[in-house]
XYZ file of N, CA and C in Angstrom:
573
model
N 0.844 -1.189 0.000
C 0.000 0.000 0.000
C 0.882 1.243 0.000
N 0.536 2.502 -0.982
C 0.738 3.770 -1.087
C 0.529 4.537 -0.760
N 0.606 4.898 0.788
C 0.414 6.291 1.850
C 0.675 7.359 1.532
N -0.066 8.728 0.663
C 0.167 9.536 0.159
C -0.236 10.607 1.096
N 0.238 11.835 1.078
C 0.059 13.216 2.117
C -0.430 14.087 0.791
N -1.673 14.549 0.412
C -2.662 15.088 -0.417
C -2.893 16.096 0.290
N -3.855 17.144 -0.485
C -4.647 18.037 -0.022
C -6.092 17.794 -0.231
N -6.338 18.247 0.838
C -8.237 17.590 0.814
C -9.135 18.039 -0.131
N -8.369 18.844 -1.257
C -8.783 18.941 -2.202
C -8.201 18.461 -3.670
N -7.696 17.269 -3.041
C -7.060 16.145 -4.240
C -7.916 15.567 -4.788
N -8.281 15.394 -6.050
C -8.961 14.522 -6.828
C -9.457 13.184 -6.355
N -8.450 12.811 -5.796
C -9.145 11.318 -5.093
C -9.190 11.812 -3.863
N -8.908 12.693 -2.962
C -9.944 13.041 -1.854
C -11.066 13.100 -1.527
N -11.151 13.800 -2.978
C -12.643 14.330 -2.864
C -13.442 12.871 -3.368
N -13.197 12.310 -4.666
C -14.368 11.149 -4.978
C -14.028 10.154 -3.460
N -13.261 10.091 -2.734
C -13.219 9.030 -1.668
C -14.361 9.993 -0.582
N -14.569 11.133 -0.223
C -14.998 12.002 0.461
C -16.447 11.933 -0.235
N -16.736 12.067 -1.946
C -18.424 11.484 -2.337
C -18.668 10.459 -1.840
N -17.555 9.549 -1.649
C -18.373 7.656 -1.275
C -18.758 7.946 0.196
N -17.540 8.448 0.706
C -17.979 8.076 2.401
C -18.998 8.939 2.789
N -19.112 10.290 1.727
C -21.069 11.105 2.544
C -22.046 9.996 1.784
N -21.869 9.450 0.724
C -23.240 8.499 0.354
C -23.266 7.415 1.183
N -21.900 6.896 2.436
C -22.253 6.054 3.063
C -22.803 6.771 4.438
N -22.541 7.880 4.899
C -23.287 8.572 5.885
C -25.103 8.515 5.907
N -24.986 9.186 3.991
C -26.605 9.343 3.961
C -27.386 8.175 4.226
N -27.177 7.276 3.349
C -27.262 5.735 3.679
C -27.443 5.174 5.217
N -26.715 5.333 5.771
C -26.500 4.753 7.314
C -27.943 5.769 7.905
N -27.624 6.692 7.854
C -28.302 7.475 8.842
C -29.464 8.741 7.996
N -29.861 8.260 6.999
C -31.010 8.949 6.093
C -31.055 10.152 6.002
N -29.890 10.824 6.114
C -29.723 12.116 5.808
C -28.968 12.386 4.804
N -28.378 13.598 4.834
C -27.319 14.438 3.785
C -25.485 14.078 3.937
N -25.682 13.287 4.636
C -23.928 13.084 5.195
C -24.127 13.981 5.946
N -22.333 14.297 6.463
C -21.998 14.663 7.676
C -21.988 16.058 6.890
N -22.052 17.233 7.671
C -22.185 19.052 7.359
C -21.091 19.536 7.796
N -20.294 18.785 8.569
C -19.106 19.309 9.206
C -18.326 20.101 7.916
N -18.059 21.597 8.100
C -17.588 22.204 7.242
C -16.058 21.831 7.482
N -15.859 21.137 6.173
C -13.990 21.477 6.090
C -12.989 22.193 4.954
N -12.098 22.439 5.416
C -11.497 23.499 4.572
C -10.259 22.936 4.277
N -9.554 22.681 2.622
C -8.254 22.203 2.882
C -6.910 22.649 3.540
N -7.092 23.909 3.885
C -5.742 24.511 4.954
C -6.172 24.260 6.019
N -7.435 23.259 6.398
C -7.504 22.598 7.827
C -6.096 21.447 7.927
N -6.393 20.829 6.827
C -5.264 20.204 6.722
C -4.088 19.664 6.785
N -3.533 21.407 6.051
C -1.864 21.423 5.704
C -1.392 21.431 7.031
N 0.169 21.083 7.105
C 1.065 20.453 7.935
C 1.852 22.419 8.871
N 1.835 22.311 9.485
C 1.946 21.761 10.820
C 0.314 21.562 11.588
N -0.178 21.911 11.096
C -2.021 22.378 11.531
C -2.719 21.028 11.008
N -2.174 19.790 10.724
C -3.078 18.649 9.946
C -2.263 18.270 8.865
N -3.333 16.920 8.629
C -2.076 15.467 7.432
C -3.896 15.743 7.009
N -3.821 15.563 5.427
C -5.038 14.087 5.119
C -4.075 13.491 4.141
N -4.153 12.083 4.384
C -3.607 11.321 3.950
C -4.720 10.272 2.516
N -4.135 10.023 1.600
C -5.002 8.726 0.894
C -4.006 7.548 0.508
N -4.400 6.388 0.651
C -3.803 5.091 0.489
C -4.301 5.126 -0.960
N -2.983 4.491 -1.906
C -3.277 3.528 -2.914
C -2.881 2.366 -2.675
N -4.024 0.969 -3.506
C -3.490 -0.222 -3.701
C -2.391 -0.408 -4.643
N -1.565 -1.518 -4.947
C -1.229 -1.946 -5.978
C -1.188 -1.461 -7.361
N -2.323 -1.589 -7.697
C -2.646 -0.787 -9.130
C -2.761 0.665 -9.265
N -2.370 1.263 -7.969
C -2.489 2.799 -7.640
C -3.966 3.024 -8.362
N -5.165 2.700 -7.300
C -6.483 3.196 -6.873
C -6.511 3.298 -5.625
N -7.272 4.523 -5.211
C -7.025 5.215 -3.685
C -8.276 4.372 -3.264
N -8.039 3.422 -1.998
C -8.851 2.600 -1.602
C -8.935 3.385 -0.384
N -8.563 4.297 -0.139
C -8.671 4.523 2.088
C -8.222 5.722 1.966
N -8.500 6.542 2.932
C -8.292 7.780 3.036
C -8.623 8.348 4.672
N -7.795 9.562 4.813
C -8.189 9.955 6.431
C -7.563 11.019 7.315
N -7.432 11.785 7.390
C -7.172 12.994 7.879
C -7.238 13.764 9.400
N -6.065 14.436 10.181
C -6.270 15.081 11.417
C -5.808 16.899 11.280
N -6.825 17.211 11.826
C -6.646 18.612 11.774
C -6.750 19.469 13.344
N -6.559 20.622 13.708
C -5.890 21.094 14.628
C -7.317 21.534 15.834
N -7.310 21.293 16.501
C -8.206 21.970 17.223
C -7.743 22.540 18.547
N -8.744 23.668 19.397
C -8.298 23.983 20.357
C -9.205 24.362 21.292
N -9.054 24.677 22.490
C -10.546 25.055 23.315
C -11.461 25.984 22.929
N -12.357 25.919 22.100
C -13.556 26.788 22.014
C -14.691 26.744 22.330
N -15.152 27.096 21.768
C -17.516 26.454 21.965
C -17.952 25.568 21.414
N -17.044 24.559 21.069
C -17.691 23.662 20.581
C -16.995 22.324 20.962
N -16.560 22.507 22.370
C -16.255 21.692 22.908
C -14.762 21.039 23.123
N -14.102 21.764 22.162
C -12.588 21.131 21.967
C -11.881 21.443 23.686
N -10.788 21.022 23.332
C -9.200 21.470 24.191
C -8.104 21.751 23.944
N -7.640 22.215 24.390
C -6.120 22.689 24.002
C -5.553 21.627 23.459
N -4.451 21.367 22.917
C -3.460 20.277 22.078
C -4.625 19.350 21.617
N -5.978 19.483 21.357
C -6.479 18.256 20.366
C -5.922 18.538 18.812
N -6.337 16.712 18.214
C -6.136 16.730 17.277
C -7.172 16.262 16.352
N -8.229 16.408 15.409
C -9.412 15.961 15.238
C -9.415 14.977 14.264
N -9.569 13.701 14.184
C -9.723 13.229 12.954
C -11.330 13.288 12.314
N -10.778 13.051 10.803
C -11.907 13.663 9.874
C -11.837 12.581 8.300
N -12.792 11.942 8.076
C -12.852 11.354 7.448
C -12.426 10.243 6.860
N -12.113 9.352 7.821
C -11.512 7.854 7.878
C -12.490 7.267 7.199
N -11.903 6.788 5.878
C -12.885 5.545 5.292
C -11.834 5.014 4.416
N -12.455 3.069 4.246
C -11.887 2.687 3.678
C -13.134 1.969 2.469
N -12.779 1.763 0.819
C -13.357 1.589 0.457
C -14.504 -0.118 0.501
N -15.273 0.044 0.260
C -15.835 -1.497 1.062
C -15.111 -2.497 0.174
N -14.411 -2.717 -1.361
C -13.830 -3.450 -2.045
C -12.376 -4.344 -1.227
N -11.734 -2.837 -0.632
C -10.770 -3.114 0.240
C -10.474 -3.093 1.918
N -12.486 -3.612 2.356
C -12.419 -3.571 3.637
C -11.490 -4.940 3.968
N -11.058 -4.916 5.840
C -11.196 -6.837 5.753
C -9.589 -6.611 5.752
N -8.885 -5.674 5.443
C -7.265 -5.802 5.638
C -6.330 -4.780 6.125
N -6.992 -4.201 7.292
C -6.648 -3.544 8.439
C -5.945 -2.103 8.176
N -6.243 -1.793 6.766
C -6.305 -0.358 6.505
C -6.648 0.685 7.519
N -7.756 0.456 7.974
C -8.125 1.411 8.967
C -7.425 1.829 10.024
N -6.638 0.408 10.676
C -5.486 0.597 11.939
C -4.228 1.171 11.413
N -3.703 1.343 10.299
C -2.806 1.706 9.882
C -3.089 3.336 9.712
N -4.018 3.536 8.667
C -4.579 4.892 8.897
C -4.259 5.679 10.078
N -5.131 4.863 11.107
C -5.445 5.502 12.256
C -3.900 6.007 12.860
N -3.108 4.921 12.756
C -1.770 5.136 13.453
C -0.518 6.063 12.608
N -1.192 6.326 11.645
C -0.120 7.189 10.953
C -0.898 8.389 11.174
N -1.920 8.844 11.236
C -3.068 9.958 11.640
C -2.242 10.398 13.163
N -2.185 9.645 14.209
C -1.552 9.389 15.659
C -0.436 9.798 15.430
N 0.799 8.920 14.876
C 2.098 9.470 14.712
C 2.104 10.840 14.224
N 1.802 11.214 12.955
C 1.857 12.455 12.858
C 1.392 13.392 13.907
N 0.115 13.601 13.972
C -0.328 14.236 15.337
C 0.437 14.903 16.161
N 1.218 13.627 16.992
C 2.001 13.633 17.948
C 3.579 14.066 18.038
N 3.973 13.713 16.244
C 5.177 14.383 16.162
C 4.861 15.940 15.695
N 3.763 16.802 15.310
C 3.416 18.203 15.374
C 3.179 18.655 16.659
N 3.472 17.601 17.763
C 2.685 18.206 19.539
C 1.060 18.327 19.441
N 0.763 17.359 19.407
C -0.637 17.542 19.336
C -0.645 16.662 21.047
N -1.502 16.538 21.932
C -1.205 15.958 22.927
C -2.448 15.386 22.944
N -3.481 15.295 22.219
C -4.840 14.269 22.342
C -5.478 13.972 21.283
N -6.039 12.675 20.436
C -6.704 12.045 19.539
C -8.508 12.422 19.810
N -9.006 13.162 19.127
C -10.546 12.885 19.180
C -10.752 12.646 17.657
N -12.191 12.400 18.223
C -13.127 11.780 16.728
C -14.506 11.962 17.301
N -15.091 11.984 16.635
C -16.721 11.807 16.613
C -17.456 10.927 15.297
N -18.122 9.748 15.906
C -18.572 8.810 14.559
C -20.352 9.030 15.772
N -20.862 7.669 14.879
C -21.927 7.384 15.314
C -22.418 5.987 15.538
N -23.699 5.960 16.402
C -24.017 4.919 16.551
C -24.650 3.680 15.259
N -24.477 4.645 14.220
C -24.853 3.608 13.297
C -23.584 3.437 12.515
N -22.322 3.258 13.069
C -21.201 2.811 12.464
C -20.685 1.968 13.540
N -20.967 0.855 14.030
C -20.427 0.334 15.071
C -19.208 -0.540 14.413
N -18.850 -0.070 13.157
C -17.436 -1.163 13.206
C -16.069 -0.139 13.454
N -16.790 1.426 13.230
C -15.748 2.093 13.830
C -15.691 2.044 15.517
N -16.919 2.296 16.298
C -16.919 2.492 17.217
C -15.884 1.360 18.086
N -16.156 0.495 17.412
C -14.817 -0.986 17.970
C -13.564 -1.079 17.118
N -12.888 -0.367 16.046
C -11.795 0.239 15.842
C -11.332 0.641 16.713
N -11.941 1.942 16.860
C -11.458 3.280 18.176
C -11.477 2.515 19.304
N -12.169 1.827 20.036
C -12.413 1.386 21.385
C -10.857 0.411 21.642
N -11.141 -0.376 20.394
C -10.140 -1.413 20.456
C -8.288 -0.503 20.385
N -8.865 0.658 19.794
C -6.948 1.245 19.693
C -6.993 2.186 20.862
N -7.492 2.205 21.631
C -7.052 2.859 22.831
C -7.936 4.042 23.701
N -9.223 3.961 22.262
C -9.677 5.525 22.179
C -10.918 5.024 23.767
N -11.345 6.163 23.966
C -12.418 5.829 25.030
C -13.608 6.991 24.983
N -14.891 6.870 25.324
C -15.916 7.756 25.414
C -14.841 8.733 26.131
N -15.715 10.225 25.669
C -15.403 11.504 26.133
C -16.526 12.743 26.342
N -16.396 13.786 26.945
C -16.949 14.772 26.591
C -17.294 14.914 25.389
N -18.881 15.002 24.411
C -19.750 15.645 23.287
C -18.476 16.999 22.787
N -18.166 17.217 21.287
C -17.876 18.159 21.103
C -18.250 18.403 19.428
N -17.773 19.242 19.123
C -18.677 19.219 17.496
C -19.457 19.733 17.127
N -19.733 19.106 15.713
C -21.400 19.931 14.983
C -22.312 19.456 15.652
N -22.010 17.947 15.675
C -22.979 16.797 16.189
C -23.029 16.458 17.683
N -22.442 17.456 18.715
C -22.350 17.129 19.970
C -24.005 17.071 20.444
N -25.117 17.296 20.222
C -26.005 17.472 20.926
C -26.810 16.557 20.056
N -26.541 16.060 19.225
C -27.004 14.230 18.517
C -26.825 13.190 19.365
N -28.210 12.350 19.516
C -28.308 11.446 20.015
C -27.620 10.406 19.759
N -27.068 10.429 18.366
C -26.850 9.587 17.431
C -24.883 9.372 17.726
N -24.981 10.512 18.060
C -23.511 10.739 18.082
C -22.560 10.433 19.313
N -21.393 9.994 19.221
C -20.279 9.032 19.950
C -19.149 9.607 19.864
N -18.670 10.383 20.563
C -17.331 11.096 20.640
C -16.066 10.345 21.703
N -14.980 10.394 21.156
C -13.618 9.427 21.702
C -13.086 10.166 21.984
N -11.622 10.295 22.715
C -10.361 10.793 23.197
C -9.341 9.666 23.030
N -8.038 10.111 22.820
C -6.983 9.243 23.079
C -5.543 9.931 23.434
N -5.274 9.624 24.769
C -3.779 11.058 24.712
C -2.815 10.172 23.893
N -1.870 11.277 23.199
C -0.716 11.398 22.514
C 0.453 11.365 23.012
N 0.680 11.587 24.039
C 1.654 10.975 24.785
C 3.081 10.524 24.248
N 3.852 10.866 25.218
C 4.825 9.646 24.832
C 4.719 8.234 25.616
N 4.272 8.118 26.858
C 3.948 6.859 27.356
C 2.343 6.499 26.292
N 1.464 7.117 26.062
C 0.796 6.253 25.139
C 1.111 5.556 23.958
N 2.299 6.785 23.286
C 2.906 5.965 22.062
C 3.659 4.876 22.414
N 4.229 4.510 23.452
C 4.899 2.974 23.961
C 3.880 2.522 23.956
N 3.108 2.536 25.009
C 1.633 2.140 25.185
C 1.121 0.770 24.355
N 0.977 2.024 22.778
C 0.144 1.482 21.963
C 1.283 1.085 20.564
N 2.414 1.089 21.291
C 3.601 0.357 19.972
C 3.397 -1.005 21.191
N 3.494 -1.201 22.345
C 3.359 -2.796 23.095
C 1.905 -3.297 23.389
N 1.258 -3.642 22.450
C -0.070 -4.251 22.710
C -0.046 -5.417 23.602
N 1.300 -5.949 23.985
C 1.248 -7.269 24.735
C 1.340 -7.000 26.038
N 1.484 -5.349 26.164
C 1.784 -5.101 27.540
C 2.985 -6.002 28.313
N 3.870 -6.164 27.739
C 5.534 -6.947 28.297
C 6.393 -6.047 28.240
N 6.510 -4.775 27.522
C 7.311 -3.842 27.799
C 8.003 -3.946 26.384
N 7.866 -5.288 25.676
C 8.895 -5.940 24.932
C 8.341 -5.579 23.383
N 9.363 -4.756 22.742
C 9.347 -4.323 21.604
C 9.329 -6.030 20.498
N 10.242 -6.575 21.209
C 9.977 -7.975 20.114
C 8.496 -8.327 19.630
N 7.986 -8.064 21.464
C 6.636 -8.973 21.384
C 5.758 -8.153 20.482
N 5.643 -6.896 21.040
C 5.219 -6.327 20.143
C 5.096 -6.169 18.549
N 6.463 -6.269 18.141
C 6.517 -6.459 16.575
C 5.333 -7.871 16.185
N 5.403 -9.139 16.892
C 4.498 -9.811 16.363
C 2.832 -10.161 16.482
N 2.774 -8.645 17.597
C 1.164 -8.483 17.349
C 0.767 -8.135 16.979
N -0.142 -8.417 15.789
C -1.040 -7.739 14.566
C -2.407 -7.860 15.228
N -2.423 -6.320 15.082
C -4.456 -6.341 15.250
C -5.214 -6.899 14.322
N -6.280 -7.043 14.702
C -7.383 -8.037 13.608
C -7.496 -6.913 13.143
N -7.835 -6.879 11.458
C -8.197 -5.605 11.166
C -9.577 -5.988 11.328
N -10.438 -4.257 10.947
C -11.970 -4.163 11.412
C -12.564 -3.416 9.566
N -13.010 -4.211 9.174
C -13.702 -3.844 7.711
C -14.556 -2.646 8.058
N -14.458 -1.632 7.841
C -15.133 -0.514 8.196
C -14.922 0.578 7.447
N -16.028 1.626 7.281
C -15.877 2.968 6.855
C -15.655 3.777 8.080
N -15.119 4.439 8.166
C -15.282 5.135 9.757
C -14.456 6.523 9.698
N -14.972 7.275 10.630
C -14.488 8.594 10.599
C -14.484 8.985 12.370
C-alpha cells in the first residue's frame, strides 16, 4: 500500500470524500456529515489528510487530522481531530483502517498535538470498535454533532507513554513482542 500526504482537495480526496457522505446518507437517512472542512484545515503543521493507494495505484482509504483547540464547541487545548476515515468497502477486511489511524496518531504527535478525538456514530459500530479497540475511550460531546443522540465522541492522549503504550499491545514492555502483534483488522468505513 501507497500512503500519500494530499490536499483535501485532491482529486481522489474528494471522490473518496463522495463515497464516504453516500455512506453517511445511507446509514443514517440524511445528507452526510455538514461538518464544514477546509483544505488549509489540513496542511502540515495544523493537519495530514492522507489517501492510500493499492497496488494498481487506486485510492482505496483515506483519512485525515486537523488542529483543534478550546472553544464552543467543545474542543481542548493540544487536540487533534480526525476527519474522514474511510476505507473503500472493495478493500475492507485488511486492516487499513489501523494503519490509517496510526499514521493519523504518529503524525499528530510528532506536530505536539497531545490528544486524539473523533466523533462517529451509533450507526457505524465497526468504527466504534476500531477506536475502542486502539485505545480511544468515550469523552466529553464536542462538534457539529455534539447534541445528537446519534452521536459518539472518543479521546486518546498522545503521549509519549501512550505511544509505547500502543507500539506494546502485549503489555511486556517488549518491543519484540510487540513487533508480532497484529491487530485483527476491522472492515469498516469510519471517521
Amino acid at each position: 500500500m501507497d500512503f500519500r500526504q494530499v490536499s483535501f482537495d485532491h482529486p481522489d480526496a474528494v471522490r473518496l470524500n463522495d463515497r464516504v457522505q453516500l455512506e453517511y446518507a445511507e446509514r443514517y437517512g440524511d445528507e452526510g456529515d455538514l461538518t464544514v472542512l477546509d483544505p488549509g484545515m489540513f496542511e502540515p503543521p495544523y493537519g495530514l489528510y492522507l489517501v492510500v493507494y493499492d497496488a494498481t495505484g487506486t485510492p482505496v482509504a483515506t483519512g485525515g487530522w486537523r488542529t483543534q483547540d478550546e472553544n464552543e464547541h467543545g474542543y481542548a487545548d493540544g487536540d487533534a481531530e480526525i476527519k474522514r476515515m474511510y476505507v473503500v468497502p472493495e478493500a475492507r477486511g485488511r486492516g487499513l483502517s489501523r494503519l490509517v489511524l496510526a499514521a493519523l496518531e504518529d503524525d499528530a504527535r510528532a506536530a505536539g498535538r497531545t490528544r486524539m478525538v473523533l466523533e462517529t456514530g451509533t450507526k457505524q459500530p465497526e468504527a466504534i470498535s476500531l477506536y475502542v479497540s486502539s485505545g480511544y475511550a468515550p469523552c466529553v460531546k464536542f462538534g457539529l454533532y455534539r447534541f445528537d443522540e446519534l452521536s459518539r465522541c472518543y479521546a486518546k492522549p498522545l503521549g509519549r507513554a501512550a505511544a509505547a503504550a500502543s507500539a506494546d499491545p502485549t503489555g511486556t514492555g517488549s518491543v519484540e513482542a510487540a513487533a508480532g502483534a497484529v491487530p485483527a483488522p476491522v472492515p469498516s468505513p469510519v471517521e
